[in-house]
Coordinates of C-alpha atoms in Angstrom, one line a residue:
X1 CA 82.4 122.0 80.4
X2 CA 85.7 122.3 78.6
X3 CA 88.9 123.9 79.9
X4 CA 92.7 123.6 79.6
X5 CA 95.1 123.0 82.4
X6 CA 98.4 124.9 82.3
X7 CA 101.2 123.6 84.5
X8 CA 105.0 123.3 84.7
X9 CA 104.9 119.5 84.7
X10 CA 102.6 116.6 84.3
X11 CA 103.2 113.1 85.7
X12 CA 102.4 110.7 82.9
X13 CA 102.6 106.9 82.9
X14 CA 106.0 106.7 81.4
X15 CA 107.4 110.2 81.6
X16 CA 107.2 113.6 83.2
X17 CA 106.0 116.1 80.6
X18 CA 107.2 119.7 80.8
X19 CA 104.7 122.5 80.0
X20 CA 101.9 122.6 77.5
X21 CA 98.1 122.5 78.0
X22 CA 96.0 119.5 79.0
X23 CA 92.4 119.5 77.8
X24 CA 89.6 118.5 80.1
X25 CA 86.1 118.1 78.6
X26 CA 83.0 116.7 80.2
X27 CA 84.9 115.2 83.1
X28 CA 87.5 113.4 81.0
X29 CA 91.0 114.1 79.9
X30 CA 91.7 115.2 76.4
X31 CA 95.0 115.5 74.6
X32 CA 97.9 117.8 75.2
X33 CA 98.4 120.8 73.0
X34 CA 101.1 123.5 72.8
X35 CA 98.7 126.3 71.9
X36 CA 95.1 126.8 72.7
X37 CA 92.2 128.4 70.7
X38 CA 91.1 131.9 71.6
X39 CA 88.2 132.4 74.1
X40 CA 88.9 129.1 75.9
X41 CA 89.0 128.7 79.7
X42 CA 92.5 128.2 81.2
X43 CA 93.1 126.8 84.7
X44 CA 96.5 128.1 85.4
X45 CA 98.7 126.1 87.7
X46 CA 102.0 127.5 86.6
X47 CA 104.8 126.7 89.1
X48 CA 103.1 123.4 90.0
X49 CA 102.9 119.7 88.9
X50 CA 99.7 118.0 87.9
X51 CA 99.4 114.2 88.6
X52 CA 96.6 111.7 88.5
X53 CA 94.4 111.3 91.5
X54 CA 95.5 108.8 94.1
X55 CA 93.5 105.6 94.7
X56 CA 93.5 104.0 98.1
X57 CA 92.2 100.4 97.8
X58 CA 92.7 99.6 101.5
X59 CA 91.4 102.2 104.0
X60 CA 89.4 101.5 107.1
X61 CA 89.0 105.1 108.4
X62 CA 90.5 108.5 109.2
X63 CA 89.7 111.6 111.2
X64 CA 87.9 109.7 113.9
X65 CA 85.7 107.8 111.4
X66 CA 85.7 104.1 110.6
X67 CA 83.7 102.0 108.1
X68 CA 82.8 99.6 110.9
X69 CA 81.0 102.5 112.7
X70 CA 78.2 101.4 110.3
X71 CA 77.0 104.9 109.6
X72 CA 76.6 107.0 106.5
X73 CA 78.2 109.8 108.4
X74 CA 81.4 107.8 108.7
X75 CA 81.6 107.1 105.0
X76 CA 81.0 110.7 104.1
X77 CA 83.6 111.8 106.7
X78 CA 86.3 109.5 105.2
X79 CA 85.5 110.6 101.7
X80 CA 85.8 114.3 102.6
X81 CA 88.9 113.8 104.7
X82 CA 91.0 112.0 102.1
X83 CA 90.4 114.3 99.2
X84 CA 92.7 117.1 100.5
X85 CA 95.3 114.4 100.8
X86 CA 95.2 113.8 97.0
X87 CA 93.0 110.7 97.1
X88 CA 90.2 110.9 94.6
X89 CA 89.1 107.2 94.7
X90 CA 89.0 104.6 97.5
X91 CA 87.6 101.3 98.6
X92 CA 85.8 101.5 101.9
X93 CA 87.3 98.6 103.9
X94 CA 85.7 96.5 106.6
X95 CA 87.2 94.4 109.3
X96 CA 86.5 90.9 110.6
X97 CA 83.4 91.2 112.8
X98 CA 80.0 89.7 113.4
X99 CA 77.7 89.0 110.5
X100 CA 75.3 91.6 111.8
X101 CA 77.9 94.3 112.1
X102 CA 79.2 93.6 108.6
X103 CA 75.6 93.8 107.3
X104 CA 75.3 97.2 108.9
X105 CA 78.6 98.5 107.7
X106 CA 78.0 97.3 104.1
X107 CA 74.5 98.8 104.0
X108 CA 75.9 102.1 105.3
X109 CA 78.5 102.3 102.5
X110 CA 75.8 101.5 100.0
X111 CA 73.5 104.2 101.3
X112 CA 76.3 106.9 101.5
X113 CA 77.4 106.2 97.9
X114 CA 73.8 106.4 96.7
X115 CA 73.4 109.7 98.5
X116 CA 76.6 111.0 96.6
X117 CA 80.0 111.4 98.2
X118 CA 81.3 115.0 98.2
X119 CA 85.0 114.1 98.4
X120 CA 86.8 111.0 97.1
X121 CA 84.5 108.6 95.3
X122 CA 84.1 104.9 96.2
X123 CA 84.9 102.4 93.6
X124 CA 83.4 99.5 95.6
X125 CA 83.7 97.8 99.0
X126 CA 86.7 95.7 100.2
X127 CA 85.8 93.0 102.7
X128 CA 89.0 92.3 104.8
X129 CA 87.9 89.0 106.4
X130 CA 86.3 87.2 108.1
X131 CA 87.9 84.1 106.5
X132 CA 91.3 84.3 108.2
X133 CA 93.8 82.1 110.2
X134 CA 94.5 82.9 113.8
X135 CA 98.3 82.6 113.7
X136 CA 98.6 85.8 111.7
X137 CA 95.4 87.5 112.9
X138 CA 97.0 91.0 113.4
X139 CA 94.3 93.3 114.6
X140 CA 91.5 91.1 113.2
X141 CA 89.1 89.5 115.8
X142 CA 89.6 85.7 115.7
X143 CA 86.3 85.1 117.5
X144 CA 84.7 85.6 114.1
X145 CA 87.1 83.6 111.9
X146 CA 85.5 80.8 109.9
X147 CA 85.8 78.9 106.7
X148 CA 84.8 80.7 103.5
X149 CA 81.1 80.5 102.6
X150 CA 80.1 81.8 99.2
X151 CA 76.4 81.8 100.0
X152 CA 77.2 84.1 102.9
X153 CA 79.3 86.3 100.7
X154 CA 76.4 86.5 98.2
X155 CA 74.2 87.8 101.0
X156 CA 76.7 90.6 101.6
X157 CA 76.9 91.3 97.9
X158 CA 73.1 91.6 97.8
X159 CA 73.2 94.1 100.7
X160 CA 75.9 96.0 98.9
X161 CA 74.0 96.2 95.7
X162 CA 76.7 94.3 93.9
X163 CA 79.4 96.8 94.9
X164 CA 81.8 94.4 96.7
X165 CA 84.8 94.3 94.4
X166 CA 87.5 92.8 96.6
X167 CA 87.7 90.2 99.5
X168 CA 90.7 89.0 101.5
X169 CA 90.9 85.5 102.9
X170 CA 93.4 82.8 104.0
X171 CA 93.8 80.2 101.2
X172 CA 94.5 77.3 103.6
X173 CA 91.0 77.4 105.1
X174 CA 88.6 74.6 104.1
X175 CA 86.8 75.6 100.9
X176 CA 89.0 78.6 100.2
X177 CA 90.1 77.5 96.7
X178 CA 86.5 77.0 95.6
X179 CA 85.5 80.3 97.1
X180 CA 88.4 82.0 95.2
X181 CA 87.3 80.4 92.0
X182 CA 83.7 81.6 92.4
X183 CA 84.8 85.1 93.4
X184 CA 87.1 85.3 90.4
X185 CA 84.3 84.1 88.1
X186 CA 82.1 86.9 89.4
X187 CA 84.7 89.6 88.9
X188 CA 85.7 90.0 92.5
X189 CA 89.4 90.4 93.4
X190 CA 90.2 87.5 95.7
X191 CA 93.2 88.6 97.9
X192 CA 95.5 86.6 100.2
X193 CA 95.8 87.9 103.7
X194 CA 96.2 86.9 107.4
X195 CA 97.3 83.5 106.4
X196 CA 99.9 80.8 107.4
X197 CA 99.7 79.2 104.0
X198 CA 102.9 77.8 102.4
X199 CA 104.3 78.6 99.0
X200 CA 102.6 75.8 97.2
X201 CA 99.1 76.6 98.7
X202 CA 99.6 80.2 97.8
X203 CA 100.4 79.2 94.2
X204 CA 97.3 77.0 94.1
X205 CA 95.3 80.1 95.2
X206 CA 96.8 82.1 92.4
X207 CA 96.1 79.3 89.9
X208 CA 92.5 79.3 91.0
X209 CA 92.0 83.0 90.5
X210 CA 93.5 85.0 93.5
X211 CA 95.1 88.1 92.2
X212 CA 96.4 90.2 95.1
X213 CA 98.5 89.9 98.4
X214 CA 97.2 92.2 101.2
X215 CA 99.7 94.4 103.1
X216 CA 102.7 92.3 102.0
X217 CA 105.0 91.0 104.7
X218 CA 102.3 91.7 107.4
X219 CA 99.8 89.1 108.5
X220 CA 101.4 86.2 106.5
X221 CA 104.1 83.5 106.5
X222 CA 107.4 85.0 105.7
X223 CA 110.2 84.2 103.2
X224 CA 112.5 81.3 104.1
X225 CA 115.1 79.8 101.8
X226 CA 113.6 76.3 102.2
X227 CA 109.9 77.4 102.4
X228 CA 109.3 80.6 100.4
X229 CA 105.9 81.0 102.1
X230 CA 103.3 83.5 101.1
X231 CA 105.9 86.3 100.8
X232 CA 107.9 84.1 98.4
X233 CA 104.8 83.5 96.3
X234 CA 104.1 87.2 96.1
X235 CA 107.6 88.2 95.1
X236 CA 108.1 85.4 92.5
X237 CA 104.7 85.5 90.9
X238 CA 104.4 88.1 88.1
X239 CA 100.6 87.6 87.7
X240 CA 99.6 88.9 91.1
X241 CA 99.5 92.4 92.7
X242 CA 100.9 93.1 96.1
X243 CA 100.0 95.9 98.5
X244 CA 102.6 97.7 100.5
X245 CA 102.3 100.1 103.5
X246 CA 105.2 102.5 103.1
X247 CA 105.2 104.2 106.5
X248 CA 108.6 102.9 107.6
X249 CA 107.0 100.9 110.4
X250 CA 105.2 98.0 108.7
X251 CA 108.0 97.3 106.3
X252 CA 111.7 98.4 106.5
X253 CA 112.5 101.0 103.9
X254 CA 115.1 98.7 102.3
X255 CA 112.6 95.9 102.0
X256 CA 110.1 98.2 100.6
X257 CA 112.6 99.5 98.0
X258 CA 113.5 95.9 97.1
X259 CA 109.8 95.0 96.6
X260 CA 109.3 98.0 94.4
X261 CA 112.2 96.8 92.1
X262 CA 110.8 93.2 92.0
X263 CA 107.1 93.9 91.6
X264 CA 107.2 96.9 89.2
X265 CA 103.7 97.9 88.1
X266 CA 102.2 95.1 90.1
X267 CA 102.9 97.0 93.3
X268 CA 100.1 98.8 95.0
X269 CA 100.7 101.4 97.6
X270 CA 98.0 101.5 100.3
X271 CA 97.5 103.1 103.7
X272 CA 95.5 100.5 105.8
X273 CA 94.6 103.7 107.6
X274 CA 92.3 103.5 110.7
X275 CA 90.3 106.2 112.5
X276 CA 93.3 107.6 114.3
X277 CA 94.7 109.0 111.0
X278 CA 94.9 112.8 111.1
X279 CA 94.1 112.6 114.9
X280 CA 96.3 113.3 117.9
X281 CA 98.0 110.5 119.9
X282 CA 95.7 108.8 122.3
X283 CA 93.2 105.9 122.7
X284 CA 91.1 104.7 119.8
X285 CA 89.1 101.7 118.7
X286 CA 89.7 99.5 115.7
X287 CA 86.7 97.3 115.3
X288 CA 86.2 95.8 118.8
X289 CA 89.9 96.3 119.8
X290 CA 91.1 99.2 121.9
X291 CA 94.1 100.8 120.2
X292 CA 96.8 103.2 121.5
X293 CA 98.4 105.6 119.1
X294 CA 101.8 106.9 120.2
X295 CA 104.0 109.0 117.9
X296 CA 101.6 108.3 115.1
X297 CA 101.9 104.5 115.4
X298 CA 98.7 102.6 116.3
X299 CA 99.0 99.3 118.3
X300 CA 96.7 96.9 120.0
X301 CA 97.1 96.2 123.7
X302 CA 99.0 93.1 122.7
X303 CA 101.5 95.2 120.8
X304 CA 100.4 94.3 117.2
X305 CA 100.3 97.1 114.7
X306 CA 96.7 98.1 114.2
X307 CA 96.4 99.4 110.7
X308 CA 98.2 102.7 110.1
X309 CA 97.8 106.4 110.2
X310 CA 99.6 106.9 106.9
X311 CA 98.6 109.4 104.3
X312 CA 98.9 107.8 100.9
X313 CA 100.8 110.7 99.5
X314 CA 103.4 110.3 102.2
X315 CA 103.7 106.6 101.2
X316 CA 104.5 107.9 97.7
X317 CA 107.1 110.4 99.0
X318 CA 108.7 107.7 101.2
X319 CA 109.0 105.1 98.5
X320 CA 110.2 107.7 96.0
X321 CA 113.0 108.6 98.4
X322 CA 113.8 105.1 99.5
X323 CA 113.9 103.5 96.0
X324 CA 115.5 106.3 94.0
X325 CA 112.9 105.7 91.3
X326 CA 111.4 108.7 89.5
X327 CA 108.4 110.3 91.0
X328 CA 106.1 109.6 88.0
X329 CA 106.8 105.8 88.4
X330 CA 106.2 105.7 92.1
X331 CA 103.1 107.9 91.9
X332 CA 101.5 105.5 89.5
X333 CA 101.9 102.7 92.1
X334 CA 99.3 104.6 94.1
X335 CA 97.0 105.5 91.2
X336 CA 97.3 103.3 88.1
X337 CA 98.3 100.0 89.8
X338 CA 95.3 100.1 92.2
X339 CA 93.0 100.8 89.3
X340 CA 94.6 98.0 87.3
X341 CA 94.1 95.5 90.1
X342 CA 90.4 96.1 89.8
X343 CA 90.3 96.2 86.0
X344 CA 89.6 99.9 86.1
X345 CA 92.8 101.1 84.5
X346 CA 91.0 101.8 81.2
X347 CA 89.1 104.6 83.0
X348 CA 91.2 105.6 86.0
X349 CA 94.7 106.0 87.4
X350 CA 96.6 108.0 84.8
X351 CA 96.5 111.2 82.7
X352 CA 95.5 109.7 79.4
X353 CA 93.2 110.9 76.6
X354 CA 89.6 109.6 77.3
X355 CA 90.1 108.7 81.0
X356 CA 88.1 110.2 83.8
X357 CA 89.8 113.5 84.8
X358 CA 90.8 112.8 88.4
X359 CA 93.9 114.9 89.1
X360 CA 95.9 116.4 91.9
X361 CA 98.0 119.6 91.9
X362 CA 101.2 119.3 93.9
X363 CA 104.1 121.7 94.7
X364 CA 107.9 120.9 94.7
X365 CA 107.5 119.4 98.2
X366 CA 104.8 117.0 96.9
X367 CA 102.2 118.9 98.9
X368 CA 98.6 118.9 97.6
X369 CA 97.4 122.3 96.4
X370 CA 94.2 121.1 94.7
X371 CA 92.3 118.0 93.8
X372 CA 89.7 117.3 91.1
X373 CA 87.2 114.5 90.7
X374 CA 85.9 113.8 87.2
X375 CA 87.2 117.2 86.1
X376 CA 85.6 119.2 88.9
X377 CA 88.0 120.9 91.4
X378 CA 86.6 119.9 94.7
X379 CA 89.5 120.9 96.9
X380 CA 91.7 124.0 96.8
X381 CA 94.2 124.8 99.4
X382 CA 93.8 128.2 101.0
X383 CA 96.6 130.6 100.1
X384 CA 98.2 132.5 102.9

């Protein structure tokens, strides 16, 4: 199927294009044209802006669902819940848990993906843990923390049908550097998280093949002028990506803005959303931990932040406002940078000739009006 999108504005990688027509053919973007042939299909979004679909590479759950529920229904529920929020691609994300529970959760994701997700599409599984350090455990269960074991990881990869594309671990644990080397060799994004490593150890991990820092500033040793720590390594290392939760609670707006200026296109906006997202305040579970959400902020009984309830598009809005950077630049930190971190930027993340036609239609308030996956409009906001 071929059609042309008409809109007031298009958010491109390096600019905001005014007017024109964008070709979509067989699920992929074509080129822009000023005039179109007769007898062609026009999808008219005059008065609106068209942007690339958002890509959440770190999301545990939403709308009462969680990947650690270990059910295909939870995976489908997350997929369908995030599409109206402008997210067209995501990484179903696990938590530290027992080997058996992780087996079940991974198998459920694999089954749901094989059945076909009706909303946002999965681009692979993210294992957050279990190879972490207790000092910065956050909402991860330390009962299951252990040293990295690549044979164990390969068992999970087998259950996943080879779909695990990202794993987070603490680089100071015994055997971590060798694990990172093997993961990198196999094309898996080794990420640094829930760690008390110092600056030098973090650099060693990067030299070995690690390529990402998970929810920067949270769950890691902080920046100090005599020991830069994990945060210092993330901010001074141009090779590595760094995730940021821009809800105003996990990271102060000024620090988020500073990070955006330092990291540039190596910054990835994420949600780290858990099952309480889109739900009312109340009591919830994050893995095996009871969580209380009050005023939209989820915390464990010990007071630690327990993931977030952030919508990725709100993270874009927030950082756009805090940083003063143009919308097209910040938007791509939630679409193109995530894709690039996984080596998928040749196919996803921006409106570019030949790429998969994932796109979102937004109004002047950056509110989602429609969302398309591979050229097919799968969500359209009801007009009042």
